Tab-separated table of C-alpha atoms and ligand atoms in Angstrom:
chain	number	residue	atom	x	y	z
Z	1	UNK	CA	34.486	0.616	-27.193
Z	2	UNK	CA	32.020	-1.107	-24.987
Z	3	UNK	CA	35.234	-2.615	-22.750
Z	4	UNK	CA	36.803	0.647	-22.295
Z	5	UNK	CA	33.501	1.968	-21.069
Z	6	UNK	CA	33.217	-0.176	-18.901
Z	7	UNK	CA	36.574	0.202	-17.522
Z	8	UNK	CA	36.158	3.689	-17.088
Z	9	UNK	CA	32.948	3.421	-14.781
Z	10	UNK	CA	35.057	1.175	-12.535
Z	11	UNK	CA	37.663	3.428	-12.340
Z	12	UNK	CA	35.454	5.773	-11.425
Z	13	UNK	CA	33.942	4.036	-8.896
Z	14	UNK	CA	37.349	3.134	-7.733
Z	15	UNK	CA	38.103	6.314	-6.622
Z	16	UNK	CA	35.006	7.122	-4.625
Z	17	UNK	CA	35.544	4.225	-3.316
Z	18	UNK	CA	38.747	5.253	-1.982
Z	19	UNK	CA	37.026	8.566	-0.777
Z	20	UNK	CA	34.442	6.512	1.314
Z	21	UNK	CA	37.259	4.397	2.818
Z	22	UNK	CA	39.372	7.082	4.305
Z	23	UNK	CA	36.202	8.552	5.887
Z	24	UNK	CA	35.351	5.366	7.359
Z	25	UNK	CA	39.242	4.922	8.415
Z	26	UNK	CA	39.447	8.534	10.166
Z	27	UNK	CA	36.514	7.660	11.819
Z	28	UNK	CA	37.485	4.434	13.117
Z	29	UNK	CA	35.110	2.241	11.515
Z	30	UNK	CA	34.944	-1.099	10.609
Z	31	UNK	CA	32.305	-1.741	7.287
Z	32	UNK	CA	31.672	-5.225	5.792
Z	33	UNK	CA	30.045	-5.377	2.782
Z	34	UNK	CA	27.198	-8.183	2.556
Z	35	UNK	CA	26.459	-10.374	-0.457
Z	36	UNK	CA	24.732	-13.143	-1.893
Z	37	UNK	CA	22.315	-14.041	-4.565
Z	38	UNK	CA	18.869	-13.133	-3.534
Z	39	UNK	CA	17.089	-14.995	-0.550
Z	40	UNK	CA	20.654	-16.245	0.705
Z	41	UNK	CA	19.764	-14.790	3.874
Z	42	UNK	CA	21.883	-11.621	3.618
Z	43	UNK	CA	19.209	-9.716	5.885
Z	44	UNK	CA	19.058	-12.771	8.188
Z	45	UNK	CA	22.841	-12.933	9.039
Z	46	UNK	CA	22.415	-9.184	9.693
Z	47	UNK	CA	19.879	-9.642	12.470
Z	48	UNK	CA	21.189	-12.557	14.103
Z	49	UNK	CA	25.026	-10.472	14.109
Z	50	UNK	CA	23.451	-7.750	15.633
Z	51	UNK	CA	21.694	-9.452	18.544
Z	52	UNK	CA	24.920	-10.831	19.172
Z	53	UNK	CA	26.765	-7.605	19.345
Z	54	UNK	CA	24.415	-4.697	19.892
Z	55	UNK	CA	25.143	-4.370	23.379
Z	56	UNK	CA	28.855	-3.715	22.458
Z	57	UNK	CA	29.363	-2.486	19.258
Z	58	UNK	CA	27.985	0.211	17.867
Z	59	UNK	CA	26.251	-0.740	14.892
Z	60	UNK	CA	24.532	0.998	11.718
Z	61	UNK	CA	23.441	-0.775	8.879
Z	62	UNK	CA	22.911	0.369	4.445
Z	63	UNK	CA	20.495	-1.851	2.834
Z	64	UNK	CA	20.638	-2.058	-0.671
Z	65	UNK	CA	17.887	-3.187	-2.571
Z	66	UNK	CA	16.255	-2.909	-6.244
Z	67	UNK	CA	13.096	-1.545	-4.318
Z	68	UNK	CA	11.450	-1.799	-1.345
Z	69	UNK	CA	12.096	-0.919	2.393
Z	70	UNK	CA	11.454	-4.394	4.289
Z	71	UNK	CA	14.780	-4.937	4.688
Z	72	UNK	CA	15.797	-1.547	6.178
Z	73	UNK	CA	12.313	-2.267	8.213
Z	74	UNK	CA	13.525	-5.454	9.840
Z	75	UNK	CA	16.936	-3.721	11.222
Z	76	UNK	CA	14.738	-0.580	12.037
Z	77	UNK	CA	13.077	-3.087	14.490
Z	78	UNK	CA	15.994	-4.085	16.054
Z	79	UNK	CA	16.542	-0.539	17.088
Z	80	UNK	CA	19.766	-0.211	14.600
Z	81	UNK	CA	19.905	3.243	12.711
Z	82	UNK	CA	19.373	2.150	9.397
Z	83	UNK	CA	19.232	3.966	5.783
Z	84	UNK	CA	17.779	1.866	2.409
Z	85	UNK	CA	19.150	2.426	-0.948
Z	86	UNK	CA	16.535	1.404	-3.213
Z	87	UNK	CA	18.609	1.439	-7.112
Z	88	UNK	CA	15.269	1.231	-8.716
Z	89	UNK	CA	16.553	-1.497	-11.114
Z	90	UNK	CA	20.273	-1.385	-10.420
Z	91	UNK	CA	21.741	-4.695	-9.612
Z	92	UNK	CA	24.087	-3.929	-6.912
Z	93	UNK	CA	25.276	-0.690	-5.315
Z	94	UNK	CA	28.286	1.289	-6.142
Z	95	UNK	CA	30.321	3.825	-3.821
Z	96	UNK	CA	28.416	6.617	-4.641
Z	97	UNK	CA	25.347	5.621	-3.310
Z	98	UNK	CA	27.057	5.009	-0.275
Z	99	UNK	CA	28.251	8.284	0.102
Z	100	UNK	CA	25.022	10.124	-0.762
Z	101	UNK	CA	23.439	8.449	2.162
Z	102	UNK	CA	25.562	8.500	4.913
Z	103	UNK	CA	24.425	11.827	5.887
Z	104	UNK	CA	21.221	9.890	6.806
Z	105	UNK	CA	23.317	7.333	9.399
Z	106	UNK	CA	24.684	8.573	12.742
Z	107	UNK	CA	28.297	9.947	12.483
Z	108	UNK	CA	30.886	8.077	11.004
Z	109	UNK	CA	32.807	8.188	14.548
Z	110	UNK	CA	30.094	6.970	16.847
Z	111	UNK	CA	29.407	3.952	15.233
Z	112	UNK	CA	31.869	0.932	15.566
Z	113	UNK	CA	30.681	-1.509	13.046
Z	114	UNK	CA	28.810	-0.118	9.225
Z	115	UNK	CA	26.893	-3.513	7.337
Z	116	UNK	CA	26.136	-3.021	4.234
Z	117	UNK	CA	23.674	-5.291	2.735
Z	118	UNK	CA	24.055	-5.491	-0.855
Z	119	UNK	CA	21.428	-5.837	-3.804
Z	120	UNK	CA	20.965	-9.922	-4.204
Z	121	UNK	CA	22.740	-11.074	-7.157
Z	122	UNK	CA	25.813	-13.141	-7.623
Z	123	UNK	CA	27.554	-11.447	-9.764
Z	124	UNK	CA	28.183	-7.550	-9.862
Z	125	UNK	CA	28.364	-6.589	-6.710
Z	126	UNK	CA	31.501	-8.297	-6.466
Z	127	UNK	CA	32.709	-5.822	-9.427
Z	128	UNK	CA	31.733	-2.762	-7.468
Z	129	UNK	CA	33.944	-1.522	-4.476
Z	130	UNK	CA	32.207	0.180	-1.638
Z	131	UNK	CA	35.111	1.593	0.165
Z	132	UNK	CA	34.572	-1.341	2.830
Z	133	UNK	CA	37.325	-3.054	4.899
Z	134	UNK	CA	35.904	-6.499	3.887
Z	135	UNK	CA	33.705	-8.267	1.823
Z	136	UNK	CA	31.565	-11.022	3.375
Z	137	UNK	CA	29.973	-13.422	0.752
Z	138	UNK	CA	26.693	-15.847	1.812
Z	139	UNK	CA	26.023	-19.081	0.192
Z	140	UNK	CA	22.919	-20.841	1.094
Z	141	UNK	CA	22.900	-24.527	0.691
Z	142	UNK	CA	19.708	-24.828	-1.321
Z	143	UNK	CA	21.545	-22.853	-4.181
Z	144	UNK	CA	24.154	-26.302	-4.878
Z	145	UNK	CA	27.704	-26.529	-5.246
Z	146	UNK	CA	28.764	-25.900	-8.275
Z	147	UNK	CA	28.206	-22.232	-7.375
Z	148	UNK	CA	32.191	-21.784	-6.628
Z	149	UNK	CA	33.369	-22.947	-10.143
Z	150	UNK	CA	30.184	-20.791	-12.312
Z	151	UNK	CA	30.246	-17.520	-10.159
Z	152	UNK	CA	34.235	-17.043	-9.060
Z	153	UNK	CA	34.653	-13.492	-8.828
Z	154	UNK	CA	32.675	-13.287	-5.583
Z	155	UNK	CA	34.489	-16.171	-3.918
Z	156	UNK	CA	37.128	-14.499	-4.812
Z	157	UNK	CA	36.528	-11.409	-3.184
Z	158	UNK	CA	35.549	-12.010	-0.151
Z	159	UNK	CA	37.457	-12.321	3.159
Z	160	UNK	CA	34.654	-14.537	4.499
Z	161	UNK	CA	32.272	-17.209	2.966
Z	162	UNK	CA	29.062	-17.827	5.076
Z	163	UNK	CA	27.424	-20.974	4.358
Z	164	UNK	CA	23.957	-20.393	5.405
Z	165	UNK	CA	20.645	-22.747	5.940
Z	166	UNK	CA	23.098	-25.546	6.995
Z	167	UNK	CA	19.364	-26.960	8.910
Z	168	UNK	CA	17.997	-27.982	4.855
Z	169	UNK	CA	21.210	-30.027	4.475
Z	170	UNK	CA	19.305	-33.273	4.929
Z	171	UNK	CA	16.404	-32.375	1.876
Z	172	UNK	CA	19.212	-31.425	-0.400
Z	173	UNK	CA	22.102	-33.361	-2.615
Z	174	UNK	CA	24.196	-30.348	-1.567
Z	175	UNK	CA	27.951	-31.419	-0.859
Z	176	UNK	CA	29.644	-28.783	1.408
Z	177	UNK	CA	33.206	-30.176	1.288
Z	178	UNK	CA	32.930	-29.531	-2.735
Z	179	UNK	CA	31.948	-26.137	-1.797
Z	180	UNK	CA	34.852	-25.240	0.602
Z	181	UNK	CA	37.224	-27.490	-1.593
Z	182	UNK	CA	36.597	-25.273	-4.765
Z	183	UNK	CA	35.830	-22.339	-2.987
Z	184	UNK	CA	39.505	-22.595	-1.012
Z	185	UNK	CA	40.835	-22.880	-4.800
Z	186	UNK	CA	39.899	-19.877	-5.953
Z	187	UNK	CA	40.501	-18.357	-3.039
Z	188	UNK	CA	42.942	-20.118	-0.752
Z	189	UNK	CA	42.450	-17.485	2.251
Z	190	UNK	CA	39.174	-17.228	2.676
Z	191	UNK	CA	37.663	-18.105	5.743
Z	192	UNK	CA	34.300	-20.578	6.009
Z	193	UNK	CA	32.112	-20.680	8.655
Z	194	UNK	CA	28.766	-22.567	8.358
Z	195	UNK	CA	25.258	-21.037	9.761
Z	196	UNK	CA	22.216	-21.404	10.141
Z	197	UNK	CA	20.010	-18.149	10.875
Z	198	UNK	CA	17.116	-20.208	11.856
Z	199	UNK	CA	18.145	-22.326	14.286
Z	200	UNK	CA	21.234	-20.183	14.925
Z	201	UNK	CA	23.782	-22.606	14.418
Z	202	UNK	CA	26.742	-21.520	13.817
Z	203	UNK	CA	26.018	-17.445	14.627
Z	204	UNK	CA	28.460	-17.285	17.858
Z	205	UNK	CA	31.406	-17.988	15.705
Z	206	UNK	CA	30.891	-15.965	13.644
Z	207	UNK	CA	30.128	-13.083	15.431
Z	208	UNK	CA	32.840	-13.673	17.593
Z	209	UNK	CA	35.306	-12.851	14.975
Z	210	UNK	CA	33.285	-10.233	13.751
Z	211	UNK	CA	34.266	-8.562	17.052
Z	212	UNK	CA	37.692	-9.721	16.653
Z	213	UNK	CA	38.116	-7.114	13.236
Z	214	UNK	CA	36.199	-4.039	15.156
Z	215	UNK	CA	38.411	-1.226	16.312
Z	216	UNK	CA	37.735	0.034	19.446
H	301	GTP	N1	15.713	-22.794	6.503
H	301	GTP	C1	16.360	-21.633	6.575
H	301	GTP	N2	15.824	-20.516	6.065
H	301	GTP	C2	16.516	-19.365	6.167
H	301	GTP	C3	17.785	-19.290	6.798
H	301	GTP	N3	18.230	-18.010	6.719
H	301	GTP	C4	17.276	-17.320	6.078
H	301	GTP	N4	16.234	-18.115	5.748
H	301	GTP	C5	15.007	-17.744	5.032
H	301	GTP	O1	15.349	-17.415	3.695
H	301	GTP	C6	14.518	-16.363	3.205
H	301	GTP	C7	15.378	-15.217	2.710
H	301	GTP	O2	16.089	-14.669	3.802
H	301	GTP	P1	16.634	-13.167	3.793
H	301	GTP	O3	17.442	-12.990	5.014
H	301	GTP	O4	15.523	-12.217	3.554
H	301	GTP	O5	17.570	-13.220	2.505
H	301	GTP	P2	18.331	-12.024	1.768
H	301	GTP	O6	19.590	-12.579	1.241
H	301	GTP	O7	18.428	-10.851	2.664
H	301	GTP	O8	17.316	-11.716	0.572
H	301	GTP	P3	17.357	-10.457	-0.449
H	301	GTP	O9	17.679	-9.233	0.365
H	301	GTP	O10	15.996	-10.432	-1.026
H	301	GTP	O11	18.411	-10.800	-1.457
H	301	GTP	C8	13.616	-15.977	4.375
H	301	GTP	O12	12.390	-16.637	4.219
H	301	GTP	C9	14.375	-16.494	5.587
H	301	GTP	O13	13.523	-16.795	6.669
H	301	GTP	C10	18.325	-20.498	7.338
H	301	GTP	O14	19.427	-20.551	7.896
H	301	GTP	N5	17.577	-21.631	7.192
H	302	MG	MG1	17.844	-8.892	2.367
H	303	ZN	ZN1	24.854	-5.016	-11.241
């Protein structure tokens, strides 16, 4: 009983999901759907991407998070219309949340580029589709490797893993070529850059083919 409720929320979900991603396809944009377990630097990797592209793309951002509005505060900063979810105790964010807010963004068709930050947890999010074009998992160093092998699902949805805090490699036993080796296994096409949002390492890369996957 408790499987085939489950099944049916996803289903559910599934097809708002769908709803959300012709919207975003009429309108011509591209939406990337952020996660990581908490403190990976989801947020980070936002800011430093849209320094990068904000002068060319047209960018809004969805932050999703348990509570709290820092996040949405730090793109607000940036000058980036942005719109916070809070789930008040949900541990990730589902397609109807996304399309209750976007009312609350610019329209659809003047932005280029929708991020979606989701709640920070390694594990459902990866469950729940948001109607995005891609998903975009972080991993920071300081969490280990054996993360590939005990969390799969995520590696295995994403288009893109984002190795983050590549600067703490030195104070950590953390082996990256474990991580892309068993990462690459469960998921043989996804695609690995390595970051670091502090010292920016890394950040051009990847925003360049950020840029690459934006309609124009
Ligand atoms: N050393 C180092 N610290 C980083 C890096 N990127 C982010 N941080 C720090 O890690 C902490 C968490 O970063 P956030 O960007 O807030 O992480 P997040 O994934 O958005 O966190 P939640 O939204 O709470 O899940 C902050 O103190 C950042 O300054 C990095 O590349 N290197
Ligand atoms: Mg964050
Ligand atoms: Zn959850």
């Amino acid at each position: 009983m408790k499987v085939k409720v489950v099944a049916n929320i996803l289903e559910a979900n599934d097809r708002i999901a769908a709803e959300n991603r012709k919207k975003f396809r009429d309108a011509g944009v591209f939406v990337m759907n952020v996660m990581s377990g908490p403190g990976a630097g989801k947020t980070s990797l936002l800011e430093r991407t849209i320094l990068k592209l904000k002068d060319t793309v047209r960018i809004g951002v969805i932050e999703g998070d348990i509570a709290g509005a820092d996040d949405a505060e730090r793109i607000d900063r940036l000058g980036i219309p942005v719109v916070q979810i809070n789930t008040g105790g949900g541990c990730h964010l589902d397609a109807n949340m996304i399309t209750d807010v976007l009312a609350d963004l610019p329209p659809l068709d003047e932005l280029d580029l929708l991020i979606i930050e989701n709640v920070g947890n390694l594990v459902c999010p990866a469950e729940f589709k948001l109607g995005e074009d891609m998903k975009v998992m972080l991993l920071s160093i300081a969490e280990g490797h054996d993360k590939p092998l005990k969390y799969p699902m995520m590696f295995q949805e994403s288009t893109a893993l984002v190795l983050n805090k590549i600067d703490l490699l030195p104070y950590t036993d953390t082996d990256i070529e474990k991580i892309r080796r068993d990462s690459l296994s469960l998921n043989p096409n996804l695609k690995i850059f390595e970051v670091s949002c502090k010292t920016g390492e890394g950040i051009a890369e990847w925003a360049q083919w950020v840029q690459t996957l934006i309609k124009k």
